[in-house]
Structures are given as structure tokens and as C-alpha cells.
Amino acid sequence: MPEIVLEAQVGRTSGSAAARRLRREGLVPGTVYGHGTEPVSVAVVARELRTALSGEAGTNALLSLQAGSQTYLTLARALQRHPVKGSVTHVDFLIVRRDEVISAEVPVNLIGEALEVQHGDGMVEQQLFTLPVRAFPTDIPNFVELDISGLTIGAFLRVADLHLPDAVTVDIDPEVTVAAGLPPRLEIVEAVVGEEGVAEGEVAIEDGAAEGEPSSGSTDEEA
């Protein structure tokens, strides 16, 4: 994975007021840290950061951060966003090395058509959308694909069914479900209603028996 060059300004003033001023100027405040390096306060052009992270690699894009006389190989982490606009308001740049294994989250994309599920009026439910992996920075995949063509109603595809590059390992239980073939929604509703109906019927019968059962006192009087 080739790194993306990103220019950063160093020596920015810290504090909320200074951060707001930077944002008004189209800059995003950030911090460079990692590998025993003293944290460095920086600011990057918001538009350039957005472009760098909008490729297929997303936030796993390798960034060659040129901050003054220093160049850091980094990944963008802990992005803070505006609650309404969604724009990045602060970013941490984690220093990495090409020869170290790191953790990352990659998207899981379903491919193919589950024809048997479709023919049975069922539906495919994706339960895992991102996969935690461990790999060298240059080996982190942009995404992982799962072929659901052979999925049937009542069956599951798990993390163990994913085909990963040799240099990539998962950081999650292999038995975790990624996608499931669900029966038609009507069958699910009927099953739930049926179970509730049986339970209510049993309660009604028990209540009726209790109400109709004569007391020992009334039996003695009749006798």
C-alpha cells in the first residue's frame, strides 16, 4: 500500500479558542504520537485530509505526514467529528513502522446472490460489518469479501469462512456469525405469536380450573 503525502503545520497553539480559529481557516487540529515520540501538535488542511481518507483504504490509508523538518509514517486514528455536520474536528496520527504488526478494522462486503434464500422468500442478514485484523501496515486489506452464493435458510457463514490474505490474521472469535439466512418474516411472526398464544392458553386453563374448583367449606355445607 503506497503512502499518501500529507503536509502538516507544526507549533499550533493549544486550547479550544485556537482550535476553533483553525477550523474557521479550513484546518483540522491534530496530534502525532507513538513509538516513544513526544506528542506533537499539528494542523492539516481539512480538504486534503478528507481526500486522503476517502480512498478505498479509508482510515487505514498510510499517511506520510510531513511536519516541518520531520516526516512520520502514520495512520489516522480517533477522528472526532462535528455532531451535526459530520466534519472532522480533531485527528490523532499514530506513528507506525512498516515492520510491525498493528491492529485495524476493515469493512466486510457481501458478494454473490443467495438464490436459495431468495427462492424461499427469506432474507440475508449481515451481522458483522467490520472485521478486526492484525497485519503489517502495508498488508492491511481495504476490505474483506464474503461469498454468500451458497447460503441457505437457517444456515450461517462465520468469520472462519472468510478468505484472508496469508499475511493477515483475525483478532476475533472465528465462530462469530458474519451473515445468516433467515426464513420469511411471516414465519417468524407466526412462530412468535404461536408461542405466546400457547402460553396464554395454558394460563387461562389454569385460571379457569382454579375458579371452578369448589372449596372444602362449601362441600361440607352441601353434605
GROMACS .gro file of C-alpha atoms in nm, residues 42-173:
model
  132
   42VAL     CA    1  -0.010   1.979   1.425
   43ALA     CA    2  -0.277   2.111   1.191
   44VAL     CA    3  -0.367   1.980   0.844
   45VAL     CA    4  -0.582   2.120   0.567
   46ALA     CA    5  -0.931   1.974   0.611
   47ARG     CA    6  -0.984   1.926   0.238
   48GLU     CA    7  -0.654   1.740   0.197
   49LEU     CA    8  -0.726   1.516   0.495
   50ARG     CA    9  -1.071   1.434   0.359
   51THR     CA   10  -0.920   1.346   0.020
   52ALA     CA   11  -0.652   1.127   0.181
   53LEU     CA   12  -0.909   0.926   0.376
   54SER     CA   13  -1.172   0.899   0.102
   55GLY     CA   14  -0.993   0.626  -0.096
   56GLU     CA   15  -1.057   0.252  -0.074
   57ALA     CA   16  -0.829   0.218   0.229
   58GLY     CA   17  -1.030   0.473   0.428
   59THR     CA   18  -0.879   0.543   0.770
   60ASN     CA   19  -0.629   0.260   0.711
   61ALA     CA   20  -0.451   0.467   0.446
   62LEU     CA   21  -0.081   0.507   0.519
   63LEU     CA   22  -0.004   0.876   0.560
   64SER     CA   23   0.344   1.019   0.515
   65LEU     CA   24   0.297   1.318   0.741
   66GLN     CA   25   0.547   1.592   0.665
   67ALA     CA   26   0.557   1.809   0.975
   68GLY     CA   27   0.826   2.073   0.948
   69SER     CA   28   1.165   1.903   0.921
   70GLN     CA   29   1.022   1.567   1.032
   71THR     CA   30   0.839   1.302   0.831
   72TYR     CA   31   0.625   1.047   1.011
   73LEU     CA   32   0.465   0.731   0.872
   74THR     CA   33   0.122   0.739   1.034
   75LEU     CA   34  -0.237   0.616   1.038
   76ALA     CA   35  -0.528   0.847   1.118
   77ARG     CA   36  -0.693   0.733   1.440
   78ALA     CA   37  -0.951   0.864   1.692
   79LEU     CA   38  -1.120   1.101   1.448
   80GLN     CA   39  -1.354   1.339   1.629
   81ARG     CA   40  -1.645   1.471   1.423
   82HIS     CA   41  -1.892   1.755   1.444
   83PRO     CA   42  -2.222   1.613   1.581
   84VAL     CA   43  -2.431   1.775   1.306
   85LYS     CA   44  -2.205   1.842   1.007
   86GLY     CA   45  -2.003   1.521   1.042
   87SER     CA   46  -1.682   1.705   0.955
   88VAL     CA   47  -1.358   1.605   1.130
   89THR     CA   48  -1.280   1.839   1.419
   90HIS     CA   49  -0.967   1.665   1.552
   91VAL     CA   50  -0.748   1.376   1.446
   92ASP     CA   51  -0.474   1.169   1.609
   93PHE     CA   52  -0.191   1.047   1.387
   94LEU     CA   53  -0.046   0.719   1.514
   95ILE     CA   54   0.317   0.662   1.418
   96VAL     CA   55   0.374   0.313   1.275
   97ARG     CA   56   0.660   0.114   1.125
   98ARG     CA   57   0.648  -0.100   0.816
   99ASP     CA   58   0.796  -0.398   1.001
  100GLU     CA   59   0.548  -0.407   1.289
  101VAL     CA   60   0.213  -0.584   1.312
  102ILE     CA   61  -0.073  -0.350   1.401
  103SER     CA   62  -0.446  -0.380   1.461
  104ALA     CA   63  -0.704  -0.235   1.223
  105GLU     CA   64  -1.073  -0.258   1.134
  106VAL     CA   65  -1.166  -0.338   0.774
  107PRO     CA   66  -1.512  -0.343   0.612
  108VAL     CA   67  -1.682  -0.675   0.531
  109ASN     CA   68  -1.857  -0.679   0.191
  110LEU     CA   69  -2.106  -0.949   0.092
  111ILE     CA   70  -2.080  -1.066  -0.269
  112GLY     CA   71  -2.288  -1.307  -0.478
  113GLU     CA   72  -2.657  -1.387  -0.455
  114ALA     CA   73  -2.809  -1.628  -0.204
  115LEU     CA   74  -3.056  -1.772  -0.457
  116GLU     CA   75  -3.191  -2.045  -0.229
  117VAL     CA   76  -3.270  -1.787   0.036
  118GLN     CA   77  -3.440  -1.566  -0.223
  119HIS     CA   78  -3.643  -1.854  -0.369
  120GLY     CA   79  -3.765  -1.937  -0.019
  121ASP     CA   80  -3.873  -1.574   0.033
  122GLY     CA   81  -3.613  -1.545   0.306
  123MET     CA   82  -3.361  -1.271   0.366
  124VAL     CA   83  -2.987  -1.241   0.422
  125GLU     CA   84  -2.892  -1.066   0.744
  126GLN     CA   85  -2.539  -0.930   0.775
  127GLN     CA   86  -2.438  -0.934   1.141
  128LEU     CA   87  -2.072  -0.831   1.115
  129PHE     CA   88  -1.987  -0.521   0.914
  130THR     CA   89  -1.623  -0.461   1.014
  131LEU     CA   90  -1.354  -0.716   1.088
  132PRO     CA   91  -1.072  -0.657   1.339
  133VAL     CA   92  -0.746  -0.780   1.183
  134ARG     CA   93  -0.374  -0.778   1.255
  135ALA     CA   94  -0.116  -0.726   0.983
  136PHE     CA   95   0.179  -0.518   0.873
  137PRO     CA   96   0.067  -0.165   0.775
  138THR     CA   97   0.130  -0.234   0.407
  139ASP     CA   98  -0.067  -0.563   0.418
  140ILE     CA   99  -0.392  -0.433   0.565
  141PRO     CA  100  -0.664  -0.509   0.308
  142ASN     CA  101  -0.901  -0.234   0.200
  143PHE     CA  102  -1.192  -0.470   0.264
  144VAL     CA  103  -1.279  -0.838   0.306
  145GLU     CA  104  -1.532  -1.015   0.084
  146LEU     CA  105  -1.767  -1.298   0.179
  147ASP     CA  106  -1.941  -1.500  -0.094
  148ILE     CA  107  -2.299  -1.577   0.013
  149SER     CA  108  -2.395  -1.769  -0.302
  150GLY     CA  109  -2.421  -2.100  -0.115
  151LEU     CA  110  -2.614  -1.962   0.184
  152THR     CA  111  -2.946  -2.132   0.264
  153ILE     CA  112  -3.231  -2.054   0.501
  154GLY     CA  113  -3.130  -2.142   0.856
  155ALA     CA  114  -2.759  -2.152   0.771
  156PHE     CA  115  -2.480  -1.923   0.888
  157LEU     CA  116  -2.149  -1.801   0.749
  158ARG     CA  117  -1.886  -1.729   1.013
  159VAL     CA  118  -1.555  -1.548   1.039
  160ALA     CA  119  -1.385  -1.882   0.975
  161ASP     CA  120  -1.546  -1.884   0.627
  162LEU     CA  121  -1.366  -1.564   0.523
  163HIS     CA  122  -1.072  -1.595   0.286
  164LEU     CA  123  -0.796  -1.366   0.408
  165PRO     CA  124  -0.451  -1.292   0.266
  166ASP     CA  125  -0.175  -1.505   0.418
  167ALA     CA  126  -0.021  -1.207   0.599
  168VAL     CA  127  -0.348  -1.114   0.772
  169THR     CA  128  -0.493  -1.270   1.087
  170VAL     CA  129  -0.824  -1.202   1.259
  171ASP     CA  130  -0.849  -1.056   1.608
  172ILE     CA  131  -1.192  -1.209   1.683
  173ASP     CA  132  -1.351  -1.549   1.756
   0.00000   0.00000   0.00000
